[in-house]
Amino acid sequence: MYTQIIIIMLIDFTEAELETIAAAMDDYIQYADADINLEDLIGGIPVAERVDSIIEKIDNVIMQ
């Protein structure tokens, strides 16, 4: 039996803060390692996938 918990967080970032986070993702993507074990990943999700998801969400907020 699986239980899924969805948490919606409303954080009021400024555009400058979102741009800072997006810029930090450019550095963080350097930690991507295709050969790493899934158990060693945060949430079992590869770095590149997490970075892409974060950037997409930032882009969606900025484009609103």
Short mmCIF file of N, CA, C and O in Angstrom, two decimals:
data_model
loop_
_atom_site.label_atom_id
_atom_site.label_comp_id
_atom_site.label_asym_id
_atom_site.label_seq_id
_atom_site.Cartn_x
_atom_site.Cartn_y
_atom_site.Cartn_z
N MET A 1 0.85 -1.17 0.00
CA MET A 1 0.00 0.00 0.00
C MET A 1 0.89 1.24 0.00
O MET A 1 1.82 1.35 0.79
N TYR A 2 0.61 2.15 -0.91
CA TYR A 2 1.37 3.38 -1.00
C TYR A 2 0.50 4.55 -0.60
O TYR A 2 -0.68 4.61 -0.93
N THR A 3 1.10 5.47 0.10
CA THR A 3 0.40 6.69 0.48
C THR A 3 1.14 7.85 -0.16
O THR A 3 2.36 7.95 -0.04
N GLN A 4 0.42 8.67 -0.87
CA GLN A 4 1.04 9.82 -1.50
C GLN A 4 0.62 11.07 -0.75
O GLN A 4 -0.56 11.29 -0.51
N ILE A 5 1.60 11.86 -0.39
CA ILE A 5 1.34 13.11 0.31
C ILE A 5 1.79 14.25 -0.59
O ILE A 5 2.92 14.28 -1.05
N ILE A 6 0.89 15.16 -0.85
CA ILE A 6 1.21 16.31 -1.67
C ILE A 6 1.17 17.55 -0.78
O ILE A 6 0.17 17.81 -0.12
N ILE A 7 2.26 18.27 -0.79
CA ILE A 7 2.35 19.49 0.01
C ILE A 7 2.50 20.66 -0.96
O ILE A 7 3.41 20.67 -1.79
N ILE A 8 1.63 21.61 -0.86
CA ILE A 8 1.71 22.80 -1.69
C ILE A 8 2.28 23.91 -0.81
O ILE A 8 1.73 24.25 0.22
N MET A 9 3.42 24.44 -1.27
CA MET A 9 4.06 25.50 -0.51
C MET A 9 3.98 26.79 -1.31
O MET A 9 4.37 26.82 -2.48
N LEU A 10 3.49 27.80 -0.71
CA LEU A 10 3.44 29.10 -1.34
C LEU A 10 4.53 29.97 -0.74
O LEU A 10 4.44 30.37 0.42
N ILE A 11 5.55 30.20 -1.52
CA ILE A 11 6.67 31.02 -1.07
C ILE A 11 6.75 32.22 -1.99
O ILE A 11 6.80 32.08 -3.21
N ASP A 12 6.76 33.38 -1.42
CA ASP A 12 6.72 34.61 -2.19
C ASP A 12 8.15 35.09 -2.48
O ASP A 12 8.66 35.99 -1.84
N PHE A 13 8.79 34.45 -3.49
CA PHE A 13 10.12 34.87 -3.90
C PHE A 13 10.02 36.11 -4.78
O PHE A 13 9.09 36.24 -5.58
N THR A 14 11.00 36.99 -4.67
CA THR A 14 11.07 38.12 -5.60
C THR A 14 11.66 37.60 -6.92
O THR A 14 12.24 36.51 -6.97
N GLU A 15 11.53 38.38 -7.98
CA GLU A 15 12.09 37.97 -9.26
C GLU A 15 13.61 37.82 -9.15
O GLU A 15 14.20 36.89 -9.70
N ALA A 16 14.26 38.71 -8.39
CA ALA A 16 15.71 38.63 -8.20
C ALA A 16 16.09 37.34 -7.48
O ALA A 16 17.11 36.70 -7.82
N GLU A 17 15.30 36.94 -6.49
CA GLU A 17 15.58 35.69 -5.78
C GLU A 17 15.42 34.48 -6.70
O GLU A 17 16.23 33.56 -6.67
N LEU A 18 14.39 34.50 -7.53
CA LEU A 18 14.19 33.41 -8.48
C LEU A 18 15.33 33.34 -9.49
O LEU A 18 15.80 32.25 -9.84
N GLU A 19 15.81 34.49 -9.94
CA GLU A 19 16.94 34.52 -10.85
C GLU A 19 18.20 33.98 -10.18
O GLU A 19 19.01 33.30 -10.81
N THR A 20 18.36 34.26 -8.89
CA THR A 20 19.50 33.74 -8.13
C THR A 20 19.44 32.22 -8.04
O THR A 20 20.45 31.53 -8.23
N ILE A 21 18.26 31.69 -7.77
CA ILE A 21 18.09 30.24 -7.69
C ILE A 21 18.38 29.62 -9.05
O ILE A 21 19.08 28.60 -9.14
N ALA A 22 17.86 30.22 -10.12
CA ALA A 22 18.10 29.70 -11.47
C ALA A 22 19.60 29.71 -11.78
O ALA A 22 20.12 28.74 -12.35
N ALA A 23 20.30 30.76 -11.40
CA ALA A 23 21.74 30.84 -11.64
C ALA A 23 22.48 29.76 -10.84
O ALA A 23 23.45 29.16 -11.33
N ALA A 24 22.02 29.51 -9.64
CA ALA A 24 22.65 28.47 -8.81
C ALA A 24 22.48 27.09 -9.43
O ALA A 24 23.33 26.22 -9.27
N MET A 25 21.38 26.90 -10.15
CA MET A 25 21.15 25.62 -10.82
C MET A 25 22.21 25.36 -11.89
O MET A 25 22.57 24.21 -12.14
N ASP A 26 22.74 26.43 -12.50
CA ASP A 26 23.82 26.27 -13.48
C ASP A 26 25.05 25.65 -12.83
O ASP A 26 25.76 24.85 -13.46
N ASP A 27 25.31 26.00 -11.58
CA ASP A 27 26.43 25.40 -10.85
C ASP A 27 26.08 23.99 -10.38
O ASP A 27 26.89 23.08 -10.46
N TYR A 28 24.87 23.83 -9.88
CA TYR A 28 24.45 22.54 -9.30
C TYR A 28 24.42 21.42 -10.34
O TYR A 28 24.70 20.27 -10.01
N ILE A 29 24.10 21.77 -11.59
CA ILE A 29 24.02 20.75 -12.64
C ILE A 29 25.36 20.05 -12.82
O ILE A 29 25.42 18.91 -13.30
N GLN A 30 26.45 20.67 -12.39
CA GLN A 30 27.78 20.07 -12.51
C GLN A 30 27.91 18.82 -11.64
O GLN A 30 28.81 18.01 -11.84
N TYR A 31 27.01 18.65 -10.68
CA TYR A 31 27.02 17.47 -9.81
C TYR A 31 26.28 16.28 -10.42
O TYR A 31 26.22 15.21 -9.83
N ALA A 32 25.72 16.48 -11.60
CA ALA A 32 25.01 15.39 -12.27
C ALA A 32 25.98 14.25 -12.59
O ALA A 32 27.08 14.47 -13.09
N ASP A 33 25.58 13.04 -12.26
CA ASP A 33 26.41 11.85 -12.51
C ASP A 33 25.48 10.73 -12.96
O ASP A 33 24.71 10.21 -12.16
N ALA A 34 25.55 10.41 -14.24
CA ALA A 34 24.65 9.39 -14.80
C ALA A 34 24.89 8.01 -14.21
O ALA A 34 24.02 7.14 -14.27
N ASP A 35 26.07 7.78 -13.62
CA ASP A 35 26.42 6.45 -13.12
C ASP A 35 26.11 6.25 -11.63
O ASP A 35 26.38 5.18 -11.08
N ILE A 36 25.54 7.25 -10.97
CA ILE A 36 25.29 7.15 -9.53
C ILE A 36 24.09 6.23 -9.25
O ILE A 36 23.16 6.15 -10.05
N ASN A 37 24.12 5.54 -8.13
CA ASN A 37 23.02 4.67 -7.72
C ASN A 37 21.81 5.52 -7.31
O ASN A 37 21.97 6.55 -6.64
N LEU A 38 20.62 5.06 -7.68
CA LEU A 38 19.40 5.80 -7.33
C LEU A 38 19.26 5.99 -5.82
O LEU A 38 18.73 6.99 -5.37
N GLU A 39 19.75 5.04 -5.05
CA GLU A 39 19.64 5.15 -3.59
C GLU A 39 20.46 6.32 -3.04
O GLU A 39 20.22 6.80 -1.94
N ASP A 40 21.46 6.76 -3.80
CA ASP A 40 22.33 7.85 -3.35
C ASP A 40 21.80 9.22 -3.76
O ASP A 40 22.41 10.23 -3.42
N LEU A 41 20.69 9.26 -4.47
CA LEU A 41 20.14 10.52 -4.96
C LEU A 41 19.07 11.06 -4.02
O LEU A 41 18.34 10.29 -3.40
N ILE A 42 18.95 12.35 -3.93
CA ILE A 42 17.90 12.98 -3.14
C ILE A 42 16.56 12.60 -3.75
O ILE A 42 16.30 12.90 -4.92
N GLY A 43 15.75 11.89 -3.02
CA GLY A 43 14.43 11.46 -3.50
C GLY A 43 14.51 10.46 -4.64
O GLY A 43 13.51 10.21 -5.30
N GLY A 44 15.70 9.92 -4.91
CA GLY A 44 15.86 8.97 -6.00
C GLY A 44 15.76 9.61 -7.38
O GLY A 44 15.59 8.92 -8.37
N ILE A 45 15.86 10.93 -7.42
CA ILE A 45 15.71 11.67 -8.68
C ILE A 45 17.07 12.22 -9.10
O ILE A 45 17.74 12.89 -8.32
N PRO A 46 17.50 11.95 -10.34
CA PRO A 46 18.79 12.46 -10.81
C PRO A 46 18.88 13.99 -10.73
O PRO A 46 17.87 14.70 -10.85
N VAL A 47 20.10 14.47 -10.54
CA VAL A 47 20.34 15.91 -10.41
C VAL A 47 19.79 16.66 -11.62
O VAL A 47 19.09 17.67 -11.47
N ALA A 48 20.09 16.18 -12.82
CA ALA A 48 19.65 16.89 -14.03
C ALA A 48 18.13 16.99 -14.08
O ALA A 48 17.58 18.03 -14.47
N GLU A 49 17.44 15.95 -13.66
CA GLU A 49 15.97 15.96 -13.67
C GLU A 49 15.43 16.97 -12.66
O GLU A 49 14.48 17.71 -12.94
N ARG A 50 16.05 17.02 -11.48
CA ARG A 50 15.61 18.00 -10.46
C ARG A 50 15.87 19.42 -10.93
O ARG A 50 15.02 20.30 -10.77
N VAL A 51 17.06 19.65 -11.52
CA VAL A 51 17.40 20.99 -12.00
C VAL A 51 16.42 21.42 -13.09
O VAL A 51 15.91 22.54 -13.06
N ASP A 52 16.14 20.54 -14.05
CA ASP A 52 15.19 20.87 -15.12
C ASP A 52 13.83 21.22 -14.55
O ASP A 52 13.18 22.17 -15.00
N SER A 53 13.37 20.46 -13.55
CA SER A 53 12.08 20.72 -12.94
C SER A 53 12.05 22.07 -12.23
O SER A 53 11.08 22.83 -12.37
N ILE A 54 13.11 22.38 -11.52
CA ILE A 54 13.19 23.67 -10.80
C ILE A 54 13.20 24.83 -11.78
O ILE A 54 12.46 25.81 -11.61
N ILE A 55 14.01 24.72 -12.83
CA ILE A 55 14.10 25.79 -13.83
C ILE A 55 12.76 25.98 -14.53
O ILE A 55 12.31 27.11 -14.75
N GLU A 56 12.08 24.89 -14.85
CA GLU A 56 10.77 24.98 -15.49
C GLU A 56 9.77 25.72 -14.59
O GLU A 56 9.01 26.57 -15.04
N LYS A 57 9.79 25.40 -13.30
CA LYS A 57 8.87 26.06 -12.36
C LYS A 57 9.20 27.53 -12.22
O LYS A 57 8.30 28.37 -12.15
N ILE A 58 10.49 27.88 -12.17
CA ILE A 58 10.90 29.28 -12.08
C ILE A 58 10.44 30.02 -13.34
O ILE A 58 9.89 31.11 -13.27
N ASP A 59 10.67 29.42 -14.51
CA ASP A 59 10.25 30.03 -15.76
C ASP A 59 8.74 30.28 -15.78
O ASP A 59 8.28 31.33 -16.23
N ASN A 60 7.99 29.33 -15.28
CA ASN A 60 6.51 29.46 -15.24
C ASN A 60 6.10 30.64 -14.37
O ASN A 60 5.18 31.37 -14.69
N VAL A 61 6.78 30.82 -13.24
CA VAL A 61 6.44 31.92 -12.33
C VAL A 61 6.83 33.26 -12.95
O VAL A 61 6.06 34.21 -12.92
N ILE A 62 8.01 33.34 -13.54
CA ILE A 62 8.48 34.59 -14.12
C ILE A 62 7.63 34.99 -15.32
O ILE A 62 7.36 36.17 -15.54
N MET A 63 7.15 34.02 -16.09
CA MET A 63 6.37 34.31 -17.29
C MET A 63 4.92 34.72 -16.99
O MET A 63 4.22 35.18 -17.87
N GLN A 64 4.48 34.56 -15.75
CA GLN A 64 3.09 34.90 -15.39
C GLN A 64 2.86 36.38 -15.42
O GLN A 64 3.57 37.20 -15.18
#
